[in-house]
Coordinates of C-alpha atoms in Angstrom, one line a residue:
Chain A
M1 CA 61.6 22.5 -48.6
L2 CA 60.4 22.9 -45.1
A3 CA 57.4 20.7 -45.9
L4 CA 59.8 18.0 -47.1
L5 CA 61.8 18.2 -43.9
I6 CA 58.8 18.0 -41.7
C7 CA 57.4 15.2 -43.8
I8 CA 60.7 13.2 -43.6
V9 CA 60.9 13.7 -39.8
V10 CA 57.3 12.6 -39.3
I11 CA 57.7 9.6 -41.5
L12 CA 61.0 8.6 -39.9
G13 CA 59.4 8.8 -36.5
L14 CA 56.4 6.8 -37.7
V15 CA 58.6 4.2 -39.3
I16 CA 60.8 3.8 -36.2
A17 CA 57.7 3.4 -34.0
L18 CA 56.3 0.9 -36.6
A19 CA 59.5 -1.1 -36.6
Y20 CA 59.4 -1.2 -32.8
A21 CA 55.7 -2.2 -32.8
E22 CA 56.3 -4.9 -35.4
R23 CA 58.9 -6.6 -33.2
K24 CA 56.9 -6.3 -30.0
V25 CA 53.7 -7.6 -31.6
A26 CA 55.6 -10.4 -33.3
A27 CA 57.1 -11.3 -30.0
F28 CA 53.7 -11.3 -28.1
I29 CA 52.0 -13.4 -30.8
Q30 CA 54.9 -15.9 -30.5
D31 CA 55.0 -15.8 -26.7
R32 CA 58.3 -14.0 -26.6
L33 CA 59.4 -10.8 -25.0
G34 CA 60.7 -8.8 -27.9
P35 CA 63.3 -6.0 -27.4
T36 CA 63.8 -5.3 -23.7
E37 CA 67.3 -4.0 -23.3
V38 CA 67.6 -0.5 -24.6
G39 CA 65.4 2.0 -22.8
P40 CA 62.2 1.2 -21.0
Y41 CA 60.6 -1.9 -22.6
G42 CA 63.3 -1.7 -25.3
M43 CA 61.7 1.4 -26.8
F44 CA 65.0 2.8 -28.2
Q45 CA 66.0 -0.5 -29.8
A46 CA 64.7 0.7 -33.2
I47 CA 66.6 3.9 -32.9
M48 CA 69.8 2.0 -32.0
D49 CA 69.2 -0.2 -35.0
V50 CA 69.1 2.8 -37.3
L51 CA 72.3 4.2 -35.8
K52 CA 74.0 0.8 -36.2
L53 CA 73.0 0.6 -39.9
L54 CA 74.2 4.2 -40.5
Q55 CA 77.7 3.5 -39.3
K56 CA 78.1 0.3 -41.2
E57 CA 80.3 -0.1 -44.2
D58 CA 78.8 0.7 -47.6
I59 CA 79.7 -2.4 -49.6
V60 CA 79.3 -2.4 -53.4
P61 CA 80.0 -5.8 -54.9
A62 CA 83.0 -5.8 -57.2
T63 CA 81.1 -7.1 -60.3
A64 CA 77.9 -5.2 -59.6
D65 CA 76.6 -2.6 -62.0
K66 CA 77.8 0.1 -59.7
N67 CA 75.7 3.0 -60.8
L68 CA 72.4 1.0 -60.8
F69 CA 73.3 -0.5 -57.5
R70 CA 74.0 2.8 -55.9
I71 CA 71.0 4.7 -57.3
A72 CA 68.3 2.1 -56.8
P73 CA 67.6 2.6 -53.1
I74 CA 67.4 6.3 -53.6
I75 CA 64.9 5.9 -56.4
I76 CA 62.8 3.4 -54.4
F77 CA 62.7 5.6 -51.4
A78 CA 62.1 8.8 -53.5
A79 CA 59.2 7.2 -55.4
V80 CA 57.5 6.2 -52.1
L81 CA 58.2 9.6 -50.5
A82 CA 56.8 11.5 -53.4
G83 CA 53.5 9.7 -52.9
F84 CA 53.1 11.7 -49.7
A85 CA 53.0 15.0 -51.5
V86 CA 49.2 14.8 -52.2
V87 CA 48.2 13.3 -48.9
P88 CA 46.0 15.6 -46.7
V89 CA 46.7 15.4 -43.0
S90 CA 43.9 17.6 -41.7
P91 CA 41.3 20.0 -43.0
D92 CA 44.0 22.7 -43.4
I93 CA 47.2 20.9 -43.9
I94 CA 48.0 19.4 -47.2
S95 CA 51.4 19.4 -49.0
S96 CA 49.8 19.8 -52.4
G97 CA 46.2 20.1 -53.2
A98 CA 46.7 18.8 -56.7
E99 CA 43.4 18.0 -58.5
V100 CA 44.9 14.8 -59.8
G101 CA 45.9 13.7 -56.3
I102 CA 45.3 9.9 -56.2
F103 CA 46.3 9.5 -59.9
F104 CA 49.6 11.3 -59.2
L105 CA 50.1 9.1 -56.1
L106 CA 49.5 5.8 -58.0
S107 CA 51.7 6.8 -60.9
I108 CA 54.7 8.0 -58.8
V109 CA 54.6 5.0 -56.5
S110 CA 54.8 2.7 -59.5
L111 CA 58.3 4.1 -60.1
D112 CA 59.2 1.9 -57.2
V113 CA 59.1 -1.0 -59.6
I114 CA 61.9 0.5 -61.7
G115 CA 64.0 0.9 -58.5
L116 CA 63.4 -2.7 -57.5
L117 CA 64.5 -4.0 -60.9
M118 CA 67.6 -1.7 -60.8
A119 CA 68.4 -3.1 -57.4
G120 CA 68.0 -6.7 -58.4
W121 CA 69.8 -6.4 -61.7
G122 CA 72.5 -4.2 -60.5
S123 CA 73.5 -6.6 -57.7
N124 CA 74.7 -9.1 -60.2
N125 CA 73.3 -11.9 -58.0
K126 CA 70.9 -14.5 -59.2
Y127 CA 69.0 -14.5 -56.0
A128 CA 68.6 -10.7 -56.1
V129 CA 67.4 -10.9 -59.8
L130 CA 64.9 -13.6 -58.8
G131 CA 63.7 -11.6 -55.8
A132 CA 63.4 -8.5 -57.9
M133 CA 61.4 -10.3 -60.7
R134 CA 59.0 -11.8 -58.2
S135 CA 58.7 -8.4 -56.5
V136 CA 58.0 -6.7 -59.8
G137 CA 55.6 -9.4 -61.1
Q138 CA 53.7 -9.2 -57.8
I139 CA 53.5 -5.4 -57.7
V140 CA 52.6 -5.0 -61.3
S141 CA 49.8 -7.6 -61.0
Y142 CA 48.4 -6.3 -57.7
E143 CA 48.3 -2.7 -58.9
I144 CA 45.4 -3.8 -61.1
P145 CA 43.0 -4.8 -58.4
A146 CA 44.3 -2.0 -56.2
G147 CA 43.7 0.5 -58.9
L148 CA 40.2 -0.8 -59.7
A149 CA 39.3 -0.7 -56.0
I150 CA 40.5 2.9 -55.8
L151 CA 38.6 3.6 -59.0
S152 CA 35.3 2.4 -57.4
A153 CA 35.9 4.8 -54.5
V154 CA 36.8 7.6 -56.9
M155 CA 33.6 7.0 -58.9
I156 CA 31.6 7.5 -55.8
C157 CA 33.3 10.7 -54.9
Q158 CA 33.6 11.9 -58.5
S159 CA 37.0 13.5 -57.7
L160 CA 40.7 12.5 -57.9
N161 CA 41.6 15.3 -55.3
L162 CA 42.3 13.5 -52.0
Q163 CA 41.4 16.6 -50.0
E164 CA 38.0 16.9 -51.7
I165 CA 37.4 13.2 -51.1
S166 CA 38.2 13.9 -47.4
F167 CA 35.8 16.8 -47.2
Q168 CA 33.0 14.8 -48.7
Q169 CA 33.2 12.3 -45.9
G170 CA 32.4 14.5 -42.9
I171 CA 30.4 17.4 -41.5
L172 CA 32.8 20.0 -43.1
L173 CA 31.4 19.2 -46.5
H174 CA 30.4 22.8 -47.2
H175 CA 33.8 24.2 -46.3
F176 CA 35.3 22.9 -49.5
A177 CA 35.1 25.2 -52.5
G178 CA 32.7 23.6 -55.1
L179 CA 30.8 21.4 -52.6
E180 CA 28.7 24.1 -51.0
N181 CA 25.4 22.7 -52.4
E182 CA 26.2 19.0 -52.0
K183 CA 24.3 16.8 -49.5
N184 CA 25.1 13.5 -48.0
Y185 CA 22.3 11.0 -47.8
L186 CA 22.3 7.9 -45.7
F187 CA 24.0 5.1 -47.8
G188 CA 24.3 7.8 -50.4
L189 CA 20.8 7.0 -51.6
K190 CA 18.7 10.1 -52.3
A191 CA 15.6 7.9 -52.5
L192 CA 15.9 7.1 -48.8
N193 CA 15.7 10.9 -48.2
V194 CA 17.7 10.7 -44.8
D195 CA 19.9 13.8 -44.9
V196 CA 23.1 13.0 -42.9
T197 CA 25.1 16.1 -44.0
A198 CA 25.0 17.5 -40.5
V199 CA 25.3 14.1 -38.8
G200 CA 28.7 13.3 -40.1
G201 CA 30.8 10.8 -38.3
I202 CA 30.8 7.3 -39.5
T203 CA 27.6 7.8 -41.4
T204 CA 29.3 9.9 -44.1
W205 CA 32.4 7.6 -44.5
N206 CA 32.7 6.2 -48.0
I207 CA 32.2 2.6 -46.8
I208 CA 28.8 3.7 -45.4
R209 CA 27.9 6.1 -48.2
M210 CA 28.2 3.1 -50.5
P211 CA 28.2 0.0 -48.3
F212 CA 29.6 -2.3 -51.0
L213 CA 32.8 -0.2 -50.9
L214 CA 33.6 -2.4 -47.9
V215 CA 34.4 -5.1 -50.5
S216 CA 36.5 -2.7 -52.5
F217 CA 38.3 -1.8 -49.2
V218 CA 39.1 -5.4 -48.5
I219 CA 40.4 -5.9 -52.1
Y220 CA 42.5 -2.8 -51.8
Y221 CA 43.8 -3.8 -48.4
I222 CA 44.8 -7.3 -49.8
A223 CA 46.4 -5.7 -52.8
S224 CA 48.3 -3.1 -50.8
L225 CA 49.7 -5.9 -48.6
A226 CA 51.1 -7.4 -51.8
E227 CA 52.4 -4.1 -53.1
C228 CA 54.4 -3.5 -49.9
N229 CA 55.8 -7.1 -50.2
R230 CA 54.3 -7.8 -46.8
A231 CA 53.4 -11.3 -45.5
P232 CA 51.4 -13.3 -46.5
F233 CA 52.7 -11.9 -49.9
D234 CA 56.4 -11.7 -49.0
I235 CA 57.6 -14.1 -51.7
P236 CA 60.2 -11.5 -52.9
E237 CA 61.9 -12.0 -49.5
A238 CA 61.3 -15.7 -49.1
E239 CA 64.3 -16.2 -46.7
S240 CA 64.0 -20.0 -47.0
E241 CA 64.8 -20.1 -50.7
L242 CA 65.9 -16.6 -51.9
V243 CA 68.0 -15.2 -49.0
A244 CA 66.2 -11.9 -48.5
G245 CA 65.3 -11.2 -52.1
F246 CA 66.4 -8.2 -54.1
H247 CA 68.2 -6.5 -51.3
V248 CA 70.5 -9.4 -50.4
E249 CA 73.6 -7.5 -51.5
Y250 CA 72.8 -4.3 -49.8
S251 CA 74.4 -3.1 -46.5
G252 CA 74.5 -0.1 -44.2
F253 CA 72.8 3.0 -45.2
R254 CA 71.5 1.6 -48.6
F255 CA 69.8 -1.3 -46.8
A256 CA 68.3 1.1 -44.3
A257 CA 66.9 3.1 -47.2
L258 CA 65.3 0.0 -48.7
F259 CA 63.9 -1.0 -45.3
L260 CA 62.7 2.5 -44.8
A261 CA 61.0 2.5 -48.2
E262 CA 59.1 -0.7 -47.4
Y263 CA 57.8 0.6 -44.1
T264 CA 57.1 4.1 -45.6
L265 CA 55.1 2.3 -48.3
M266 CA 53.1 0.5 -45.6
V267 CA 52.3 3.9 -44.1
L268 CA 51.3 5.3 -47.5
V269 CA 49.0 2.6 -48.5
C270 CA 47.3 2.7 -45.1
L271 CA 46.9 6.5 -45.5
V272 CA 45.3 6.0 -48.9
A273 CA 43.0 3.3 -47.6
T274 CA 41.9 5.6 -44.8
I275 CA 41.4 8.6 -47.0
L276 CA 39.4 6.7 -49.7
F277 CA 37.4 4.4 -47.6
L278 CA 37.5 5.1 -43.9
G279 CA 36.6 8.8 -43.7
S280 CA 40.1 10.3 -43.9
W281 CA 40.7 12.8 -41.1
N282 CA 37.0 12.9 -40.2
T283 CA 35.8 11.8 -36.8
P284 CA 34.0 8.5 -36.5
L285 CA 31.6 9.9 -33.9
P286 CA 28.3 11.1 -35.4
N287 CA 26.1 14.0 -34.1
M288 CA 23.2 12.4 -32.3
G289 CA 20.5 14.9 -31.2
P290 CA 21.9 17.2 -28.5
L291 CA 25.1 15.1 -28.4
K292 CA 27.1 17.0 -31.0
L293 CA 30.0 14.5 -30.9
A294 CA 31.0 15.1 -34.5
T295 CA 31.1 18.8 -34.1
W296 CA 33.0 18.6 -30.8
T297 CA 35.6 16.2 -32.2
T298 CA 36.2 18.2 -35.4
G299 CA 36.6 21.9 -34.5
T300 CA 36.3 24.9 -36.6
P301 CA 38.4 24.7 -39.8
G302 CA 41.4 27.0 -39.7
T303 CA 42.0 26.6 -36.0
I304 CA 44.8 24.6 -34.3
V305 CA 42.1 22.5 -32.6
A306 CA 40.6 21.4 -36.0
T307 CA 44.1 20.6 -37.3
S308 CA 45.0 18.5 -34.2
W309 CA 41.6 16.6 -34.4
G310 CA 42.2 15.9 -38.1
F311 CA 45.7 14.7 -37.5
F312 CA 44.6 12.6 -34.5
W313 CA 41.8 10.9 -36.3
L314 CA 43.9 10.2 -39.4
M315 CA 46.8 8.8 -37.5
S316 CA 44.5 6.7 -35.2
K317 CA 42.9 5.1 -38.3
V318 CA 46.3 4.6 -40.0
S319 CA 47.8 3.1 -36.8
I320 CA 45.0 0.6 -36.5
L321 CA 45.4 -0.4 -40.2
L322 CA 49.2 -0.7 -39.7
L323 CA 48.7 -2.9 -36.6
S324 CA 46.4 -5.1 -38.6
Q325 CA 49.1 -5.5 -41.2
I326 CA 51.5 -6.6 -38.6
W327 CA 48.9 -8.9 -37.0
L328 CA 48.4 -10.5 -40.4
R329 CA 52.1 -10.9 -41.1
W330 CA 52.6 -12.9 -37.9
T331 CA 49.5 -15.0 -38.4
Y332 CA 49.4 -16.2 -41.9
P333 CA 52.0 -18.3 -43.7
R334 CA 53.6 -17.1 -47.0
M335 CA 51.7 -17.8 -50.2
R336 CA 53.2 -19.6 -53.2
V337 CA 53.9 -17.7 -56.4
D338 CA 51.1 -19.5 -58.3
Q339 CA 48.6 -19.0 -55.5
L340 CA 49.6 -15.4 -55.3
M341 CA 48.9 -14.9 -59.1
Q342 CA 45.7 -17.0 -59.0
L343 CA 44.3 -14.9 -56.2
C344 CA 45.1 -11.7 -58.1
W345 CA 44.0 -12.6 -61.6
K346 CA 41.2 -15.0 -61.0
I347 CA 39.6 -13.6 -57.8
L348 CA 40.5 -10.1 -57.0
I349 CA 40.5 -8.5 -60.5
P350 CA 37.1 -9.9 -61.5
V351 CA 35.5 -9.0 -58.2
S352 CA 37.0 -5.5 -58.4
L353 CA 35.8 -5.1 -61.9
G354 CA 32.3 -6.0 -60.6
M355 CA 32.8 -3.4 -57.9
V356 CA 33.5 -0.7 -60.5
L357 CA 30.3 -1.6 -62.3
L358 CA 28.3 -1.6 -59.0
A359 CA 29.9 1.8 -58.0
G360 CA 28.8 3.3 -61.3
V361 CA 25.3 2.1 -60.7
W362 CA 25.3 3.3 -57.2
R363 CA 26.5 6.7 -58.2
L364 CA 23.5 7.0 -60.5
L365 CA 21.3 6.3 -57.5
M366 CA 23.1 9.0 -55.5
I367 CA 22.3 11.9 -57.8
Chain B
M1 CA 34.3 -43.1 -57.2
K2 CA 34.8 -41.8 -53.7
K3 CA 37.9 -39.7 -53.1
N4 CA 40.6 -40.8 -50.9
S5 CA 39.5 -39.7 -47.5
I6 CA 42.9 -39.0 -46.2
S7 CA 43.7 -36.3 -48.8
I8 CA 43.2 -32.8 -47.8
E9 CA 39.9 -31.4 -49.0
R10 CA 40.3 -28.5 -51.3
N11 CA 37.9 -25.8 -52.7
K12 CA 35.5 -26.2 -49.8
G13 CA 34.1 -22.9 -50.5
F14 CA 34.5 -19.2 -49.8
W15 CA 33.0 -19.1 -46.3
T16 CA 35.1 -21.9 -45.0
A17 CA 38.2 -20.0 -46.2
V18 CA 37.0 -16.8 -44.5
H19 CA 36.2 -18.8 -41.3
S20 CA 39.6 -20.4 -41.1
L21 CA 41.4 -17.2 -41.9
W22 CA 39.4 -15.5 -39.2
S23 CA 40.0 -18.2 -36.6
G24 CA 43.7 -17.9 -37.4
L25 CA 43.7 -14.2 -36.6
M26 CA 41.7 -14.9 -33.4
L27 CA 44.3 -17.4 -32.3
S28 CA 47.1 -14.9 -32.6
L29 CA 45.0 -12.3 -31.0
R30 CA 44.5 -14.6 -28.0
H31 CA 48.3 -14.8 -27.6
I32 CA 48.6 -11.0 -27.8
K33 CA 46.1 -10.7 -25.0
K34 CA 48.0 -13.1 -22.8
A35 CA 51.2 -11.1 -23.3
T36 CA 50.6 -9.5 -19.9
K37 CA 51.4 -12.8 -18.2
R38 CA 54.9 -14.3 -17.9
R39 CA 56.2 -17.6 -16.9
E40 CA 57.8 -17.6 -13.4
Q41 CA 61.3 -18.8 -13.0
M42 CA 61.0 -22.2 -11.4
Y43 CA 62.8 -25.5 -11.4
V44 CA 61.4 -28.4 -13.3
S45 CA 60.8 -30.4 -10.1
D46 CA 58.4 -27.7 -9.0
P47 CA 54.8 -29.1 -9.0
D48 CA 53.6 -25.9 -10.7
Y49 CA 56.1 -26.2 -13.5
F50 CA 53.7 -27.7 -16.1
T51 CA 50.7 -25.7 -15.1
Q52 CA 52.0 -22.4 -16.5
K53 CA 50.8 -22.8 -20.0
E54 CA 50.1 -19.2 -20.9
G55 CA 52.0 -16.0 -21.4
L56 CA 55.5 -15.1 -22.4
V57 CA 58.1 -17.8 -22.0
T58 CA 61.3 -16.0 -22.7
L59 CA 63.8 -15.9 -19.9
K60 CA 65.8 -12.6 -19.6
Y61 CA 68.9 -14.7 -19.1
P62 CA 71.5 -12.8 -17.3
Y63 CA 68.9 -11.3 -15.0
E64 CA 66.8 -14.4 -14.6
T65 CA 68.0 -18.0 -14.5
I66 CA 66.5 -21.4 -14.0
P67 CA 68.3 -23.2 -11.2
V68 CA 71.0 -25.6 -12.2
P69 CA 71.0 -29.1 -10.6
D70 CA 73.4 -29.5 -7.7
N71 CA 75.2 -32.2 -9.7
G72 CA 75.4 -30.1 -12.8
R73 CA 78.6 -30.9 -14.7
Y74 CA 80.0 -27.7 -16.3
R75 CA 83.2 -25.8 -15.3
L76 CA 86.1 -27.9 -14.1
H77 CA 87.6 -27.2 -10.8
N78 CA 90.8 -28.7 -9.3
E79 CA 91.3 -28.8 -5.6
M80 CA 95.1 -28.3 -5.7
D81 CA 95.5 -29.4 -2.0
D82 CA 94.2 -32.9 -2.9
C83 CA 96.0 -33.2 -6.2
I84 CA 98.9 -35.7 -6.4
V85 CA 99.9 -34.5 -9.9
C86 CA 99.6 -38.0 -11.3
D87 CA 98.9 -36.7 -14.9
L88 CA 96.1 -39.2 -15.5
C89 CA 93.6 -36.4 -16.3
A90 CA 95.9 -34.9 -18.9
K91 CA 96.5 -38.3 -20.5
I92 CA 92.8 -39.2 -20.9
C93 CA 91.6 -35.8 -22.0
P94 CA 90.4 -36.3 -25.6
V95 CA 91.0 -32.7 -26.6
N96 CA 94.3 -32.2 -24.7
C97 CA 93.0 -29.2 -22.7
I98 CA 95.0 -30.1 -19.5
E99 CA 98.7 -29.3 -19.3
I100 CA 100.7 -30.5 -16.3
E101 CA 104.3 -30.3 -15.3
S102 CA 105.6 -31.9 -12.2
I103 CA 108.7 -31.6 -9.9
K104 CA 109.6 -34.4 -7.6
A105 CA 109.7 -33.3 -4.0
T106 CA 112.7 -34.1 -1.7
E107 CA 110.3 -35.6 0.9
E108 CA 106.6 -36.3 1.4
I109 CA 104.9 -32.9 1.1
G110 CA 101.5 -33.7 2.6
I111 CA 98.5 -35.9 2.6
T112 CA 95.3 -35.5 0.6
S113 CA 92.0 -35.6 2.3
D114 CA 91.5 -39.3 1.4
G115 CA 94.9 -40.2 2.8
T116 CA 97.0 -40.4 -0.3
K117 CA 100.6 -39.1 0.1
K118 CA 101.7 -36.3 -2.0
R119 CA 105.2 -36.5 -3.5
L120 CA 105.1 -34.2 -6.5
Y121 CA 104.8 -30.4 -6.9
A122 CA 102.9 -29.0 -9.8
P123 CA 104.6 -25.9 -11.2
K124 CA 102.1 -25.9 -14.0
F125 CA 98.4 -27.2 -13.9
D126 CA 96.5 -25.4 -16.7
I127 CA 93.1 -26.2 -18.0
D128 CA 92.1 -24.5 -21.2
M129 CA 88.3 -24.1 -20.7
A130 CA 88.0 -22.9 -24.3
K131 CA 89.1 -26.3 -25.5
C132 CA 87.2 -28.4 -22.8
C133 CA 84.4 -30.5 -24.3
Y134 CA 82.9 -31.3 -20.9
C135 CA 83.1 -35.0 -21.3
G136 CA 84.1 -35.5 -17.7
L137 CA 86.6 -38.3 -18.3
C138 CA 89.3 -36.4 -16.3
T139 CA 87.1 -36.4 -13.3
T140 CA 86.4 -40.2 -13.5
V141 CA 90.0 -41.1 -13.7
C142 CA 91.2 -38.8 -11.0
P143 CA 92.4 -41.0 -8.2
T144 CA 91.9 -38.5 -5.4
D145 CA 88.6 -36.9 -6.7
C146 CA 90.3 -33.6 -6.6
L147 CA 89.2 -32.7 -10.2
T148 CA 85.5 -32.1 -10.3
M149 CA 82.9 -30.5 -12.5
T150 CA 80.9 -27.7 -10.9
K151 CA 77.6 -26.3 -11.6
V152 CA 79.0 -23.0 -12.9
Y153 CA 78.1 -22.8 -16.6
D154 CA 78.3 -19.1 -17.2
F155 CA 81.9 -18.0 -17.5
P156 CA 82.5 -16.2 -20.7
E157 CA 85.6 -14.0 -21.1
V158 CA 86.4 -11.1 -23.5
D159 CA 89.9 -12.3 -23.9
I160 CA 90.3 -16.0 -24.8
K161 CA 93.5 -16.2 -22.9
N162 CA 91.6 -15.8 -19.7
M163 CA 89.8 -19.1 -20.5
I164 CA 93.0 -20.8 -19.5
Y165 CA 92.7 -21.6 -15.7
H166 CA 95.9 -21.8 -13.7
F167 CA 95.4 -24.1 -10.7
T168 CA 99.0 -24.3 -9.5
D169 CA 99.7 -23.1 -6.0
L170 CA 103.4 -22.5 -6.7
T171 CA 104.8 -19.2 -7.9
P172 CA 107.6 -19.6 -10.6
E173 CA 110.3 -18.6 -8.0
Q174 CA 109.0 -21.3 -5.6
A175 CA 109.0 -23.8 -8.4
R176 CA 112.6 -23.0 -9.3
E177 CA 113.6 -23.3 -5.6
K178 CA 111.9 -26.7 -5.4
Q179 CA 113.7 -27.8 -8.6
E180 CA 117.0 -26.7 -7.1
L181 CA 116.3 -28.6 -3.9
F182 CA 115.5 -31.8 -5.8
K183 CA 118.7 -31.5 -7.9
K184 CA 120.8 -31.0 -4.8
Q185 CA 119.2 -34.1 -3.2
Q186 CA 119.9 -36.1 -6.3
A187 CA 123.5 -34.9 -6.3
A188 CA 123.9 -35.8 -2.6
K189 CA 122.5 -39.3 -3.2
A190 CA 124.9 -39.8 -6.2
K191 CA 128.0 -39.1 -4.0

């Protein structure tokens, strides 16, 4: 229960910061100022927006399917929030060390789709239904390349446990039960015979252990943008033709919950990308001769220092990914539905299938 | 057959697409980098006005403003001392935002700055700025040029009633007194 509270507080803080960052970055890209009024540089604007949404009237349309309409935002947010249960934050902090970590995460986040359909259908509004249909079609399609990209990373790591995957990508390899006799070779290739187990840093990240995972990472990143309904894949919102999509009828706290779920999902997919491809909570700095950068910026597991370093590195990587998502949103125009599906089915899925094959072959070279 | 050269070329290849996506990102990054700069507030006649091409362009309006031209035509002002209460402005107003009542004076009550004699009191001279469409017709018909448009353009009010501007220089008591005086004079003449 305490973990849930801490999780919600951290996520809320992160989401509020993200909403503020989004508005400021958007403004700067478009040569505007962004929020300036509330607090220094408008920093409290996002908090004020939350307060405003909370005290707004909770409107349920007269002819809506009231139960579906009321429950939908809760299901959407709960589904996304449940995904955080298996996310490791540092060598010592993890809400649940479930062995099926990433599998659980993918399946529970898929519940989101049910919530979206409930919201769209329950609103009894054709625009909401259209928005929900687009959103669901898009999410279901893009879960395939995302899942395959994740699969290729999982095949390299031979584990579904997110904490085990994290330990594999750093100098703390031997601290995880079951990995005591493992070794990390440069590019994962035993044939090269360059042992980087003690070097750590970026050399043991998954995208270096198996360099082609960079392709998988890009595929996952694109697919995750679509799963969050983020631009350039924000056709469920399409304000020019659909008027805000499936949440057009929502107001007040329920709208806030939907908005929160979208931003929380952004954070979650960035966390997953970081954990699977970018070394999780491990430092990017390698040990180089007398410069024990990796050791210095990791700390001894079990201490506060190690926890803080882990949290710091994870959050830095996630923040960079989040910023890149915002950057993309305000750069690229929205894609059409057919372009969206073409990209998914004709390009991303074949390439990610190839990546799964390549990952299998690479894994054979690693042992 | 050669393709129509005007049509947009499609399927030019993977690397072209990557290149154009990348250059788009770099374009928006350049704008983020320039976010430390801001346009200065300056009037369009300033020689440097068109040289500020970079940085943020938003004006924090109530705190920063671009100067208004000296002959800007916004809020109406009536110089009551010069007004001869001729009612022309109220008649020409296309939106009927000016309301005037008049009381005849018993004698000549003054001279406007251009030498016209004033013979009427105005117990009521109201302009409803909320209705005003800023066409300026009232100022062109005004014979004594007492009704002018000023360069004040920022005058919002919380209560819309405050948008009605009262220009009269008579209190209701004074107006009643003048009315009585005029009636007495008429009565005296009739005898």
